[in-house]
Coordinates of C-alpha atoms in Angstrom, one line a residue:
M48 CA 15.5 1.2 -28.9
K49 CA 14.3 1.7 -25.4
Q50 CA 14.8 4.8 -23.3
K51 CA 14.4 4.7 -19.6
I52 CA 13.4 7.7 -17.5
A53 CA 12.2 8.2 -14.0
L54 CA 9.0 10.1 -13.1
L55 CA 8.1 11.6 -9.8
L56 CA 4.9 10.1 -8.5
I57 CA 2.4 10.8 -5.8
A58 CA 0.4 7.7 -6.7
P59 CA 0.3 4.7 -4.3
L60 CA 3.6 2.8 -4.5
L61 CA 6.2 1.4 -2.1
F62 CA 9.7 2.5 -1.1
S63 CA 10.4 4.9 -3.9
A64 CA 9.0 8.2 -5.2
C65 CA 10.1 7.1 -8.7
E66 CA 8.6 4.8 -11.2
D67 CA 10.6 3.4 -14.1
V68 CA 9.0 4.1 -17.5
F69 CA 10.1 2.6 -20.8
F70 CA 9.3 4.1 -24.2
T71 CA 9.6 2.3 -27.5
E72 CA 10.0 3.6 -31.0
G73 CA 7.6 2.4 -33.6
A74 CA 4.1 1.0 -33.0
S75 CA 2.1 -2.2 -33.8
T76 CA -1.6 -2.8 -33.3
D77 CA -1.4 -6.5 -34.2
P78 CA -3.2 -8.2 -31.3
S79 CA -0.7 -11.1 -31.2
V80 CA 2.3 -8.7 -31.0
V81 CA 0.7 -6.6 -28.2
F82 CA -0.4 -9.7 -26.2
E83 CA 3.1 -11.4 -26.5
A84 CA 4.8 -8.1 -25.5
A85 CA 2.6 -7.9 -22.3
W86 CA 3.1 -11.5 -21.3
A87 CA 6.9 -11.4 -21.9
E88 CA 7.3 -8.0 -20.1
L89 CA 5.7 -9.5 -17.0
R90 CA 7.6 -12.7 -17.3
D91 CA 10.8 -10.8 -17.2
G92 CA 10.0 -8.0 -14.8
Y93 CA 7.2 -9.0 -12.4
S94 CA 8.5 -9.7 -8.9
F95 CA 5.9 -11.9 -7.1
F96 CA 5.3 -15.0 -9.2
D97 CA 7.0 -17.3 -6.6
V98 CA 5.5 -15.4 -3.6
K99 CA 2.0 -15.9 -5.0
Q100 CA 2.7 -19.3 -6.5
I101 CA 1.7 -18.3 -10.0
N102 CA 2.8 -20.3 -13.0
W103 CA 3.0 -17.7 -15.7
D104 CA 3.5 -20.2 -18.5
S105 CA 0.2 -21.8 -17.4
V106 CA -1.5 -18.5 -17.5
Y107 CA -0.2 -18.0 -21.1
E108 CA -1.8 -21.3 -22.1
V109 CA -5.2 -20.0 -20.9
Y110 CA -5.2 -16.6 -22.5
Q111 CA -3.1 -16.9 -25.7
P112 CA -5.7 -19.0 -27.5
Q113 CA -8.1 -16.1 -27.0
I114 CA -6.0 -13.8 -29.3
R115 CA -7.3 -13.4 -32.9
T116 CA -6.3 -11.0 -35.6
D117 CA -9.8 -9.6 -35.8
L118 CA -10.0 -8.6 -32.1
T119 CA -11.2 -5.0 -31.5
E120 CA -9.1 -2.8 -29.2
E121 CA -11.6 -3.3 -26.4
E122 CA -11.6 -7.0 -26.9
L123 CA -7.8 -7.2 -26.8
F124 CA -7.8 -4.9 -23.8
N125 CA -10.2 -7.3 -21.9
V126 CA -8.1 -10.4 -22.7
I127 CA -4.9 -8.8 -21.4
A128 CA -6.7 -7.3 -18.4
D129 CA -8.1 -10.7 -17.5
M130 CA -4.7 -12.2 -17.8
I131 CA -3.0 -9.7 -15.5
F132 CA -5.9 -9.9 -13.0
T133 CA -4.6 -13.3 -12.1
L134 CA -1.6 -11.6 -10.4
R135 CA -3.9 -10.3 -7.6
D136 CA -1.9 -7.1 -7.4
G137 CA -3.3 -3.6 -7.1
H138 CA -0.1 -2.2 -8.6
V139 CA -0.7 -4.0 -11.9
N140 CA -2.6 -2.1 -14.5
L141 CA -3.2 -2.0 -18.2
I142 CA -3.6 1.6 -19.2
A143 CA -5.3 2.5 -22.5
P144 CA -7.0 5.8 -23.6
F145 CA -10.4 4.3 -23.0
N146 CA -9.9 2.2 -19.8
V147 CA -7.6 1.3 -17.0
S148 CA -7.7 -2.3 -15.7
R149 CA -7.4 -2.8 -12.0
N150 CA -7.6 -5.5 -9.3
W151 CA -9.2 -4.6 -6.0
T152 CA -9.4 -8.1 -4.6
W153 CA -6.7 -7.2 -2.1
Y154 CA -9.5 -5.6 0.0
L155 CA -12.9 -6.5 -1.6
D156 CA -12.8 -10.1 -0.4
F157 CA -12.3 -9.0 3.2
E158 CA -14.4 -7.4 5.9
Q159 CA -14.1 -3.6 5.8
N160 CA -13.7 -3.1 9.6
F161 CA -14.3 0.6 9.4
N162 CA -17.3 2.8 9.6
R163 CA -16.4 6.5 9.3
E164 CA -19.9 7.7 10.2
V165 CA -19.8 5.8 13.6
V166 CA -16.4 7.2 14.4
E167 CA -17.4 10.7 13.5
R168 CA -20.7 10.7 15.4
S169 CA -19.7 8.7 18.4
Y170 CA -16.0 9.7 19.0
W171 CA -15.3 12.9 17.3
Q172 CA -18.6 14.5 18.1
G173 CA -17.5 17.8 16.6
Q174 CA -14.6 18.1 19.0
E175 CA -12.0 17.0 16.5
K176 CA -9.2 19.3 15.3
L177 CA -7.9 19.5 11.8
T178 CA -4.2 20.0 11.5
G179 CA -3.1 19.6 7.9
P180 CA -4.3 16.1 6.8
F181 CA -4.7 14.9 10.4
I182 CA -8.0 14.6 12.3
H183 CA -7.3 14.4 16.0
L184 CA -8.5 14.9 19.5
E185 CA -8.0 13.7 23.1
I186 CA -10.5 10.9 22.8
V187 CA -10.5 10.2 26.5
P188 CA -8.3 11.9 29.2
E189 CA -4.6 11.4 28.4
I190 CA -5.2 9.3 25.3
A191 CA -5.0 10.9 21.9
Y192 CA -6.6 9.8 18.7
I193 CA -5.2 10.7 15.2
R194 CA -6.7 9.8 11.9
Y195 CA -4.8 10.0 8.7
E196 CA -6.8 9.2 5.6
S197 CA -4.3 9.3 2.7
F198 CA -0.5 9.4 2.4
A199 CA -1.1 11.5 -0.7
R200 CA -1.8 14.4 1.6
G201 CA 1.3 16.2 3.0
W202 CA 1.9 18.6 5.9
S203 CA 4.2 21.3 7.0
T204 CA 6.9 20.8 9.5
A205 CA 5.1 23.2 11.8
Q206 CA 1.9 21.2 11.6
L207 CA 3.5 17.9 12.4
H208 CA 5.5 19.5 15.3
Y209 CA 2.3 21.1 16.7
L210 CA 0.4 17.8 16.5
L211 CA 3.0 15.7 18.3
T212 CA 3.9 18.4 20.8
L213 CA 0.2 18.7 21.7
Y214 CA 0.1 15.1 22.8
Q215 CA 3.6 14.7 24.0
D216 CA 2.5 14.1 27.6
T217 CA -0.3 11.6 26.9
K218 CA -0.3 8.0 27.9
G219 CA -0.5 7.0 24.3
I220 CA -1.8 7.6 20.8
I221 CA -4.4 5.7 18.8
F222 CA -3.3 6.2 15.2
D223 CA -6.2 5.2 12.8
V224 CA -5.1 4.5 9.2
R225 CA -8.0 2.2 8.3
D226 CA -9.0 2.7 4.6
N227 CA -5.7 4.6 3.9
T228 CA -4.8 3.2 0.4
G229 CA -1.4 5.0 0.1
G230 CA 0.1 8.0 -1.6
S231 CA 3.6 9.5 -1.3
I232 CA 6.4 7.3 0.1
E233 CA 8.2 10.4 1.3
N234 CA 5.3 11.1 3.6
T235 CA 5.7 7.5 4.8
F236 CA 9.3 8.0 5.8
S237 CA 8.8 11.4 7.3
L238 CA 5.9 10.4 9.5
A239 CA 7.6 7.2 10.7
R240 CA 10.7 9.1 11.8
Q241 CA 8.6 11.0 14.3
F242 CA 8.0 7.7 16.2
A243 CA 11.5 6.2 16.0
D244 CA 13.0 5.5 19.4
Q245 CA 16.4 4.8 17.9
E246 CA 17.9 3.7 14.5
R247 CA 16.3 0.4 13.6
L248 CA 16.2 -1.9 10.6
A249 CA 12.7 -1.4 9.1
Y250 CA 12.8 -3.7 6.1
Q251 CA 14.9 -5.2 3.3
Y252 CA 14.2 -4.8 -0.4
R253 CA 15.5 -6.1 -3.8
Y254 CA 14.8 -5.4 -7.4
K255 CA 14.0 -7.8 -10.2
S256 CA 17.2 -7.8 -12.3
G257 CA 16.7 -10.3 -15.1
P258 CA 14.3 -12.6 -17.0
G259 CA 14.8 -15.6 -14.7
A260 CA 12.3 -16.3 -11.9
Q261 CA 15.1 -15.9 -9.3
D262 CA 17.0 -13.0 -11.0
F263 CA 17.0 -10.3 -8.3
T264 CA 19.6 -7.9 -6.9
D265 CA 20.9 -8.7 -3.4
W266 CA 18.8 -7.7 -0.5
R267 CA 19.4 -4.1 0.7
D268 CA 18.7 -2.8 4.2
Y269 CA 16.5 0.2 4.9
S270 CA 16.9 1.6 8.5
I271 CA 14.9 4.4 10.1
S272 CA 16.3 7.0 12.5
P273 CA 14.5 9.4 14.8
A274 CA 13.5 12.9 13.6
D275 CA 15.3 15.9 15.1
T276 CA 12.3 17.2 17.1
A277 CA 8.9 16.2 18.4
V278 CA 9.6 12.4 18.5
Y279 CA 6.9 10.4 20.3
T280 CA 8.0 7.3 22.1
Q281 CA 5.0 6.6 24.4
P282 CA 2.8 3.6 23.4
V283 CA 1.1 3.8 20.0
V284 CA -1.7 1.6 18.8
I285 CA -2.2 1.6 15.0
L286 CA -5.6 0.5 13.8
T287 CA -5.4 -1.3 10.5
N288 CA -7.7 -3.0 8.0
R289 CA -7.3 -4.7 4.7
S290 CA -7.6 -1.3 2.8
C291 CA -4.2 -0.2 4.2
Y292 CA -2.2 -0.4 1.0
S293 CA 1.0 0.7 -0.8
A294 CA 2.6 3.6 1.1
C295 CA 0.3 2.9 4.1
N296 CA 1.4 -0.7 4.1
A297 CA 5.0 0.6 4.0
W298 CA 4.4 2.9 7.0
V299 CA 2.8 0.1 9.0
T300 CA 5.8 -2.1 8.1
I301 CA 8.2 0.5 9.4
M302 CA 6.2 1.3 12.5
D303 CA 6.1 -2.4 13.4
A304 CA 9.8 -2.3 14.0
F305 CA 9.4 0.0 17.0
P306 CA 8.9 -1.7 20.4
H307 CA 6.4 0.9 21.7
V308 CA 4.0 0.4 18.7
T309 CA 1.2 -2.2 18.6
L310 CA -0.7 -3.1 15.5
M311 CA -4.4 -3.8 16.1
G312 CA -7.1 -4.8 13.6
D313 CA -6.8 -6.8 10.3
T314 CA -3.9 -7.7 8.1
T315 CA -3.0 -4.8 5.8
G316 CA -3.6 -5.1 2.0
G317 CA 0.0 -5.2 0.8
G318 CA 1.1 -3.4 -2.3
A319 CA 4.8 -3.8 -1.5
G320 CA 6.4 -3.5 -5.0
I321 CA 7.7 -0.4 -6.7
P322 CA 5.6 -0.1 -9.9
V323 CA 7.4 -0.1 -13.2
T324 CA 5.6 1.3 -16.3
H325 CA 6.3 -0.1 -19.8
E326 CA 4.9 1.3 -23.1
M327 CA 3.3 -1.4 -25.2
P328 CA 3.8 -1.7 -29.0
N329 CA 0.4 -0.1 -29.6
G330 CA 1.0 2.9 -27.2
W331 CA -0.8 1.4 -24.2
Y332 CA 1.0 1.2 -20.9
L333 CA 1.6 -1.8 -18.6
R334 CA 2.3 -1.1 -15.0
Y335 CA 3.5 -3.8 -12.6
S336 CA 5.5 -4.5 -9.4
G337 CA 9.2 -4.7 -10.0
T338 CA 10.6 -5.2 -6.4
Q339 CA 10.2 -7.3 -3.3
T340 CA 10.2 -6.2 0.3
I341 CA 10.5 -8.2 3.5
D342 CA 10.2 -7.2 7.1
P343 CA 13.1 -7.9 9.6
N344 CA 11.5 -11.3 10.2
G345 CA 11.7 -12.2 6.5
H346 CA 7.9 -11.9 5.9
Q347 CA 6.9 -10.7 2.4
T348 CA 5.0 -7.5 3.0
E349 CA 3.2 -7.9 -0.4
L350 CA 1.0 -10.4 1.5
G351 CA 0.2 -7.7 4.1
V352 CA 1.5 -6.8 7.6
Y353 CA 0.0 -9.0 10.3
P354 CA -1.5 -7.3 13.4
D355 CA -0.2 -7.9 16.9
V356 CA -3.8 -8.0 18.1
P357 CA -6.1 -9.4 15.4
M358 CA -9.6 -7.9 15.6
V359 CA -12.7 -7.4 13.5
L360 CA -15.4 -4.9 14.3
D361 CA -18.1 -6.2 16.6
E362 CA -21.3 -5.7 14.6
A363 CA -23.5 -5.6 17.7
L364 CA -21.4 -2.8 19.2
L365 CA -21.4 -1.1 15.8
Q366 CA -25.2 -1.0 15.8
E367 CA -24.9 0.8 19.2
G368 CA -22.6 3.4 17.7
R369 CA -19.4 2.0 19.1
D370 CA -16.2 1.0 17.3
S371 CA -14.8 -2.1 19.1
M372 CA -11.3 -1.5 17.7
I373 CA -11.2 2.0 19.2
E374 CA -12.7 0.7 22.4
A375 CA -10.0 -2.0 22.6
A376 CA -7.2 0.5 21.9
I377 CA -8.4 2.8 24.7
L378 CA -8.4 -0.1 27.1
F379 CA -4.9 -1.2 25.9
L380 CA -3.5 2.3 26.6
E381 CA -5.2 3.1 29.9

């Protein structure tokens, strides 16, 4: 008998502050039972097989023969962890008391394109202000720079109002979210509303609704409207890299819908599915993506959000203490 409850999360996830969790009565430590339960749960609920062109039956044929009745817990964990690693998804985890499996290939196989020490020494130079989670300063006359390092960190209404009112008359803002791996989706929506020029379609989403590969709900629209105060509609350049993930990926998706916003840097890391958590027969937990999201052009944001101006850091300039993305953003806004 399964019971379904919703848990409030502050962990990286997309388009919901809730995660579906299933609890089962009874327990089985039989390796075959546990393996089959994991494989079947993902077959029925995981949302990106087609998007990533993964044949889950073929994956089964590789890993099922590795299951034996004499496997230790750690050996069983490793087989299932290796199997779900093939999904190439940072929101897919096997959670046991002794380990948590994870896949970081969404950023490890790409250039980092961010050096915090260079930014701090060459651009902040001790002149930066700290307002809530935001690091900011007028980086050159009439151009503001704001760095936000994690959507897990919130702010007060007064702090956000102060920040955007302070730079209301600037030519533009450079908003640096490189290496921001996500956090609270409510922070994503709240911050995006401060830059909305009018109500706009931000993305569409749908839920996996059945065991078939194409069993999904209908697409649902999500539109974003301006906040009541301190809305900034001057040009904004958002600096991105592959480590922009989950709630950050969602924020970049929403911001890309605004005509005064330009994305500069590398494609973001994705993480566009709401995680669902399922209790396994042996008490472990399996977490996986249960939704899909597309931008207004129909692009699957699980694959990342493409920049308007693709850039990588110039290593020669970096050795001189200069960040080529920040330099390009300044020139763009001047």
